[in-house]
C-alpha cells in the first residue's frame, strides 16, 4: 500500500470535505478514473491524503498509482463527494477489512473528538498487511485489531448479535465482509447499517433473470433512448451523444447519479441507502434499470 499526499501546485486551499468523502483521481493518460477515500484530516485545508492498495489482478489503476505518481507529479482530481457520511448518533461501531480502513480513519477521529461512544473492529490477513496501525494505537482498547493469521475472522456474531437502537454501524471492506455484516444486521433497526463498497455489488439471480428492454426519455436533451437487455442507460446515452458524467461504471462511485422525473427505477447500485432507493428520486444509470421494463423520464 502507498499513501499519497495531494496539494494544490500553487499552494491554494483545497475544497473542504467531511469524513467518509472520496475523490476521483484522473490518472496519467486520462483514460482511467479511480475513486479513493480521503483518509487524512478534514481540518487540513491544504492537503488531501489517500491510500492505494496495489492489486496485481486489478484493472490497472493501482499499478499506475504505484508506478507513475511520484513526488512532484501533477495529477487531476474531481470532488470531493460524500455518499458515506458520519451521521449523528450516541454510539458508533466501525468495521473495517483491509483497505476499507481508509474512509473510517477520519470517522474515528471525528467520533473521538465529539465524545461519542465508539469502537472499531479492524481485520486483515496479517499485521504486516494492515495499514495505519500506528495511528490507531493511540485510541487504546476502543480499537480491536484482528489479523486473520493470529486471531481468525472478525467476531461479527458477538459484535452484532444484539441489535441496538442507539448505535449506527459503518462497514467498509471486501465484499465477503460487507455481505456478512449485512446478514448479521438484518434484525437491526432500518438504517442502522451504513456501507461503502470498493467494487460492484454482486448481481442476484433474480436480477440476472429479469433483464428487459425499456425506454428512457432524456428530458433536457429531448431524446428518447431504447435500452436493450444487456446494455446500460449510460452506454446507450453516451452512444446517442447525450451528455453524462461517469467514472466507475459499476454502481459504487455515484458520479453518474441522475434525477428521476417519472417512472420507477430498479436499483442495482452499491451506493444508495434503502431510503433513497425507496424514494425513487434518483438512480445510478451505469447499472440501474427500469422496474419491470417500464418507461423512465430522466433529467439528462
Short mmCIF file of C-alpha atoms in Angstrom, two decimals:
data_model
loop_
_atom_site.label_atom_id
_atom_site.label_comp_id
_atom_site.label_asym_id
_atom_site.label_seq_id
_atom_site.Cartn_x
_atom_site.Cartn_y
_atom_site.Cartn_z
CA UNK A 1 0.00 0.00 0.00
CA UNK A 2 1.15 3.54 -0.70
CA UNK A 3 -0.12 6.70 0.96
CA UNK A 4 -0.17 9.85 -1.16
CA UNK A 5 -0.47 13.46 -0.04
CA UNK A 6 -2.00 15.74 -2.68
CA UNK A 7 -1.62 19.52 -2.61
CA UNK A 8 -2.53 22.35 -4.96
CA UNK A 9 0.54 23.19 -7.12
CA UNK A 10 0.07 26.90 -6.40
CA UNK A 11 -0.39 26.39 -2.67
CA UNK A 12 -4.08 27.31 -2.54
CA UNK A 13 -6.63 25.77 -0.19
CA UNK A 14 -8.34 22.62 -1.39
CA UNK A 15 -12.13 22.13 -1.29
CA UNK A 16 -13.43 21.15 2.14
CA UNK A 17 -14.65 17.65 2.91
CA UNK A 18 -16.25 15.59 5.67
CA UNK A 19 -15.42 12.10 7.00
CA UNK A 20 -16.41 9.39 4.52
CA UNK A 21 -15.73 11.50 1.43
CA UNK A 22 -13.81 10.35 -1.62
CA UNK A 23 -12.25 11.92 -4.70
CA UNK A 24 -11.98 10.84 -8.32
CA UNK A 25 -8.36 10.59 -9.36
CA UNK A 26 -7.88 11.07 -13.12
CA UNK A 27 -4.75 9.04 -13.73
CA UNK A 28 -1.96 9.90 -16.21
CA UNK A 29 -3.18 9.47 -19.76
CA UNK A 30 -6.74 10.49 -18.83
CA UNK A 31 -8.32 7.13 -19.66
CA UNK A 32 -8.51 5.76 -16.13
CA UNK A 33 -10.56 7.36 -13.36
CA UNK A 34 -10.48 5.76 -9.92
CA UNK A 35 -12.14 6.64 -6.60
CA UNK A 36 -10.13 6.86 -3.39
CA UNK A 37 -11.34 7.70 0.11
CA UNK A 38 -9.83 10.70 1.83
CA UNK A 39 -8.11 9.41 4.96
CA UNK A 40 -6.37 12.50 6.35
CA UNK A 41 -7.79 15.31 8.45
CA UNK A 42 -10.69 17.47 7.19
CA UNK A 43 -9.16 20.31 9.24
CA UNK A 44 -6.14 20.41 6.91
CA UNK A 45 -7.34 22.59 4.04
CA UNK A 46 -4.04 22.37 2.16
CA UNK A 47 -3.57 18.62 1.77
CA UNK A 48 -5.60 15.55 0.87
CA UNK A 49 -4.32 12.10 1.86
CA UNK A 50 -5.32 8.89 0.11
CA UNK A 51 -4.03 5.33 0.38
CA UNK A 52 -3.91 2.90 -2.52
CA UNK A 53 -3.51 -0.86 -2.30
CA UNK A 54 -1.54 -2.45 -5.12
CA UNK A 55 -3.75 -5.04 -6.80
CA UNK A 56 -1.82 -7.14 -9.34
CA UNK A 57 -5.05 -8.64 -10.69
CA UNK A 58 -6.92 -5.34 -10.85
CA UNK A 59 -7.87 -3.15 -13.80
CA UNK A 60 -4.62 -1.16 -13.88
CA UNK A 61 -5.46 1.82 -11.70
CA UNK A 62 -3.44 0.81 -8.65
CA UNK A 63 -0.48 -0.13 -10.83
CA UNK A 64 -0.46 3.36 -12.36
CA UNK A 65 -0.66 4.99 -8.94
CA UNK A 66 2.22 2.94 -7.57
CA UNK A 67 4.43 3.28 -10.63
CA UNK A 68 3.64 6.74 -12.04
CA UNK A 69 2.68 9.01 -9.12
CA UNK A 70 5.93 10.09 -7.51
CA UNK A 71 6.82 13.27 -5.65
CA UNK A 72 6.24 16.33 -7.83
CA UNK A 73 3.99 14.60 -10.38
CA UNK A 74 0.84 16.56 -11.28
CA UNK A 75 -2.44 14.65 -11.26
CA UNK A 76 -6.03 15.79 -11.82
CA UNK A 77 -8.80 15.17 -9.31
CA UNK A 78 -12.56 15.70 -9.03
CA UNK A 79 -14.58 16.11 -5.88
CA UNK A 80 -14.74 15.55 -3.02
CA UNK A 81 -18.11 13.76 -2.82
CA UNK A 82 -19.56 12.02 0.20
CA UNK A 83 -22.05 9.15 -0.07
CA UNK A 84 -20.83 7.59 3.20
CA UNK A 85 -21.29 10.38 5.76
CA UNK A 86 -20.95 10.10 9.53
CA UNK A 87 -24.47 10.67 10.88
CA UNK A 88 -25.46 11.89 14.37
CA UNK A 89 -25.70 9.04 16.92
CA UNK A 90 -24.74 8.28 20.51
CA UNK A 91 -22.81 5.13 19.61
CA UNK A 92 -20.83 4.03 16.53
CA UNK A 93 -19.46 0.64 15.61
CA UNK A 94 -16.89 0.82 12.82
CA UNK A 95 -15.98 -2.39 10.97
CA UNK A 96 -13.07 -2.36 8.51
CA UNK A 97 -11.48 -5.03 6.37
CA UNK A 98 -8.10 -4.35 4.77
CA UNK A 99 -8.06 -1.18 2.66
CA UNK A 100 -11.57 -0.47 3.97
CA UNK A 101 -9.92 1.25 6.92
CA UNK A 102 -9.32 4.38 4.82
CA UNK A 103 -12.76 6.08 4.96
CA UNK A 104 -13.14 5.06 8.60
CA UNK A 105 -9.96 6.78 9.83
CA UNK A 106 -11.42 10.33 9.75
CA UNK A 107 -14.74 8.97 11.07
CA UNK A 108 -12.99 7.51 14.10
CA UNK A 109 -11.14 10.79 14.70
CA UNK A 110 -14.40 12.74 14.44
CA UNK A 111 -16.26 10.36 16.78
CA UNK A 112 -13.46 10.66 19.32
CA UNK A 113 -13.42 14.46 19.09
CA UNK A 114 -17.21 14.56 19.55
CA UNK A 115 -17.04 12.40 22.66
CA UNK A 116 -19.15 9.63 21.17
CA UNK A 117 -19.17 6.06 22.44
CA UNK A 118 -17.44 4.16 19.65
CA UNK A 119 -15.32 1.15 18.82
CA UNK A 120 -13.51 -0.15 15.76
CA UNK A 121 -13.14 -3.76 14.60
CA UNK A 122 -10.31 -3.95 12.08
CA UNK A 123 -9.47 -7.17 10.26
CA UNK A 124 -6.84 -8.14 7.71
CA UNK A 125 -4.79 -11.08 6.55
CA UNK A 126 -1.82 -10.20 8.77
CA UNK A 127 -0.49 -7.25 10.76
CA UNK A 128 2.04 -6.57 8.01
CA UNK A 129 -0.80 -6.07 5.52
CA UNK A 130 -2.88 -3.77 7.75
CA UNK A 131 -2.30 -0.07 7.20
CA UNK A 132 -2.33 2.76 9.78
CA UNK A 133 -1.96 0.52 12.85
CA UNK A 134 0.44 3.05 14.38
CA UNK A 135 -2.15 5.82 14.07
CA UNK A 136 -4.82 3.67 15.66
CA UNK A 137 -2.69 2.66 18.65
CA UNK A 138 -3.42 5.97 20.39
CA UNK A 139 -7.11 5.07 20.76
CA UNK A 140 -6.34 2.22 23.12
CA UNK A 141 -8.83 -0.61 23.59
CA UNK A 142 -11.51 1.16 21.54
CA UNK A 143 -9.71 -0.39 18.56
CA UNK A 144 -9.71 -4.17 18.27
CA UNK A 145 -7.28 -5.48 15.68
CA UNK A 146 -7.90 -8.97 14.27
CA UNK A 147 -5.14 -10.21 11.93
CA UNK A 148 -6.59 -13.37 10.45
CA UNK A 149 -3.34 -15.34 10.82
CA UNK A 150 -3.34 -14.60 14.58
CA UNK A 151 -6.96 -14.24 15.69
CA UNK A 152 -9.11 -15.61 12.87
CA UNK A 153 -12.05 -13.79 11.32
CA UNK A 154 -13.70 -10.75 12.89
CA UNK A 155 -16.14 -11.74 15.69
CA UNK A 156 -19.19 -10.37 13.88
CA UNK A 157 -21.72 -12.61 15.62
CA UNK A 158 -20.59 -11.31 19.01
CA UNK A 159 -20.39 -7.67 17.92
CA UNK A 160 -23.69 -7.61 16.03
CA UNK A 161 -25.70 -10.33 17.77
CA UNK A 162 -27.78 -7.91 19.83
CA UNK A 163 -29.49 -5.10 17.85
CA UNK A 164 -29.18 -1.64 19.38
CA UNK A 165 -31.49 1.34 18.90
CA UNK A 166 -28.81 3.93 19.69
CA UNK A 167 -25.96 2.60 17.53
CA UNK A 168 -25.01 3.09 13.88
CA UNK A 169 -22.77 0.55 12.16
CA UNK A 170 -20.29 1.66 9.48
CA UNK A 171 -18.62 -1.02 7.38
CA UNK A 172 -16.11 -0.85 4.54
CA UNK A 173 -14.00 -3.63 3.09
CA UNK A 174 -14.13 -6.60 0.73
CA UNK A 175 -17.47 -7.95 -0.45
CA UNK A 176 -17.46 -11.10 1.75
CA UNK A 177 -17.08 -8.92 4.86
CA UNK A 178 -19.83 -6.50 3.83
CA UNK A 179 -22.14 -9.37 2.94
CA UNK A 180 -21.54 -10.99 6.33
CA UNK A 181 -22.18 -7.73 8.18
CA UNK A 182 -25.38 -7.18 6.20
CA UNK A 183 -26.57 -10.66 7.18
CA UNK A 184 -25.87 -10.03 10.87
CA UNK A 185 -27.66 -6.66 10.74
CA UNK A 186 -30.92 -7.96 9.26
CA UNK A 187 -32.62 -7.73 12.68
CA UNK A 188 -31.22 -4.27 13.44
CA UNK A 189 -33.44 -1.18 13.07
CA UNK A 190 -33.77 0.07 9.49
CA UNK A 191 -30.96 2.48 8.61
CA UNK A 192 -28.58 1.21 11.30
CA UNK A 193 -26.04 -0.11 8.82
CA UNK A 194 -24.05 2.17 6.52
CA UNK A 195 -21.69 0.56 3.99
CA UNK A 196 -19.24 1.60 1.34
CA UNK A 197 -18.06 -0.78 -1.34
CA UNK A 198 -14.92 -0.51 -3.45
CA UNK A 199 -16.43 -2.63 -6.19
CA UNK A 200 -19.69 -3.64 -7.80
CA UNK A 201 -22.44 -5.27 -5.75
CA UNK A 202 -22.99 -8.89 -6.85
CA UNK A 203 -25.95 -9.31 -9.19
CA UNK A 204 -28.63 -11.52 -7.71
CA UNK A 205 -30.12 -14.44 -9.65
CA UNK A 206 -33.48 -12.65 -9.73
CA UNK A 207 -31.88 -9.54 -11.25
CA UNK A 208 -29.99 -11.58 -13.82
CA UNK A 209 -33.17 -13.38 -14.89
CA UNK A 210 -35.28 -10.24 -15.24
CA UNK A 211 -33.44 -8.05 -17.72
CA UNK A 212 -35.73 -6.46 -20.30
CA UNK A 213 -35.71 -3.72 -22.92
CA UNK A 214 -37.10 -0.38 -21.76
CA UNK A 215 -37.44 3.22 -22.90
CA UNK A 216 -35.73 6.28 -21.41
CA UNK A 217 -36.78 9.84 -22.19
CA UNK A 218 -33.94 12.31 -21.65
CA UNK A 219 -35.93 15.43 -20.80
CA UNK A 220 -33.21 18.11 -21.11
CA UNK A 221 -31.78 16.59 -24.29
CA UNK A 222 -35.21 15.97 -25.86
CA UNK A 223 -34.02 12.47 -26.77
CA UNK A 224 -35.68 9.08 -26.38
CA UNK A 225 -33.47 6.03 -25.92
CA UNK A 226 -34.21 2.33 -26.18
CA UNK A 227 -32.09 0.38 -23.70
CA UNK A 228 -31.69 -3.31 -24.65
CA UNK A 229 -31.31 -6.09 -22.06
CA UNK A 230 -27.53 -6.21 -21.88
CA UNK A 231 -26.63 -2.55 -22.16
CA UNK A 232 -26.81 0.19 -19.55
CA UNK A 233 -28.62 3.51 -19.77
CA UNK A 234 -25.20 5.14 -19.57
CA UNK A 235 -23.81 3.19 -22.54
CA UNK A 236 -26.82 3.94 -24.74
CA UNK A 237 -26.88 7.62 -23.72
CA UNK A 238 -23.17 8.04 -24.47
CA UNK A 239 -23.60 6.47 -27.90
CA UNK A 240 -26.51 8.80 -28.65
CA UNK A 241 -24.48 11.87 -27.72
CA UNK A 242 -26.38 12.65 -24.52
CA UNK A 243 -24.07 14.42 -22.07
CA UNK A 244 -23.36 12.30 -18.98
CA UNK A 245 -20.77 12.06 -16.21
CA UNK A 246 -19.32 8.71 -15.18
CA UNK A 247 -16.31 7.10 -13.55
CA UNK A 248 -16.56 3.57 -12.11
CA UNK A 249 -19.40 2.36 -14.38
CA UNK A 250 -20.10 -0.32 -11.76
CA UNK A 251 -22.56 1.43 -9.46
CA UNK A 252 -20.46 2.38 -6.47
CA UNK A 253 -18.91 5.83 -7.02
CA UNK A 254 -22.03 7.99 -7.57
CA UNK A 255 -20.64 10.08 -10.45
CA UNK A 256 -23.49 9.13 -12.80
CA UNK A 257 -26.32 9.64 -10.28
CA UNK A 258 -29.24 11.15 -12.20
CA UNK A 259 -32.56 12.63 -11.08
CA UNK A 260 -35.67 10.61 -11.98
CA UNK A 261 -38.58 12.76 -13.19
CA UNK A 262 -41.03 9.96 -13.94
CA UNK A 263 -41.03 6.18 -13.67
CA UNK A 264 -39.83 3.53 -11.22
CA UNK A 265 -36.13 2.65 -11.16
CA UNK A 266 -34.87 -0.84 -10.39
CA UNK A 267 -31.80 -0.06 -8.30
CA UNK A 268 -28.76 -2.26 -8.81
CA UNK A 269 -26.12 0.03 -7.32
CA UNK A 270 -23.93 -0.37 -4.25
CA UNK A 271 -24.30 3.21 -3.09
CA UNK A 272 -27.80 4.49 -2.35
CA UNK A 273 -29.42 3.85 1.01
CA UNK A 274 -32.66 1.91 1.29
CA UNK A 275 -34.48 5.18 1.99
CA UNK A 276 -33.01 6.78 -1.14
CA UNK A 277 -33.96 3.78 -3.23
CA UNK A 278 -37.49 3.77 -1.86
CA UNK A 279 -37.94 7.44 -2.77
CA UNK A 280 -37.09 6.71 -6.41
CA UNK A 281 -35.90 10.30 -6.88
CA UNK A 282 -32.53 9.37 -8.38
CA UNK A 283 -30.66 6.40 -9.83
CA UNK A 284 -27.19 5.35 -10.95
CA UNK A 285 -27.56 4.97 -14.70
CA UNK A 286 -24.43 2.85 -15.12
CA UNK A 287 -26.12 -0.22 -13.59
CA UNK A 288 -29.73 0.50 -12.58
CA UNK A 289 -32.66 -0.06 -14.90
CA UNK A 290 -36.42 0.47 -15.20
CA UNK A 291 -38.58 -1.69 -12.97
CA UNK A 292 -40.41 -4.28 -15.00
CA UNK A 293 -39.24 -2.77 -18.29
CA UNK A 294 -41.34 0.36 -17.75
CA UNK A 295 -40.61 3.85 -19.12
CA UNK A 296 -38.31 6.30 -17.36
CA UNK A 297 -38.05 10.05 -17.76
CA UNK A 298 -34.64 11.29 -16.58
CA UNK A 299 -33.03 14.67 -16.07
CA UNK A 300 -30.49 14.20 -18.85
#
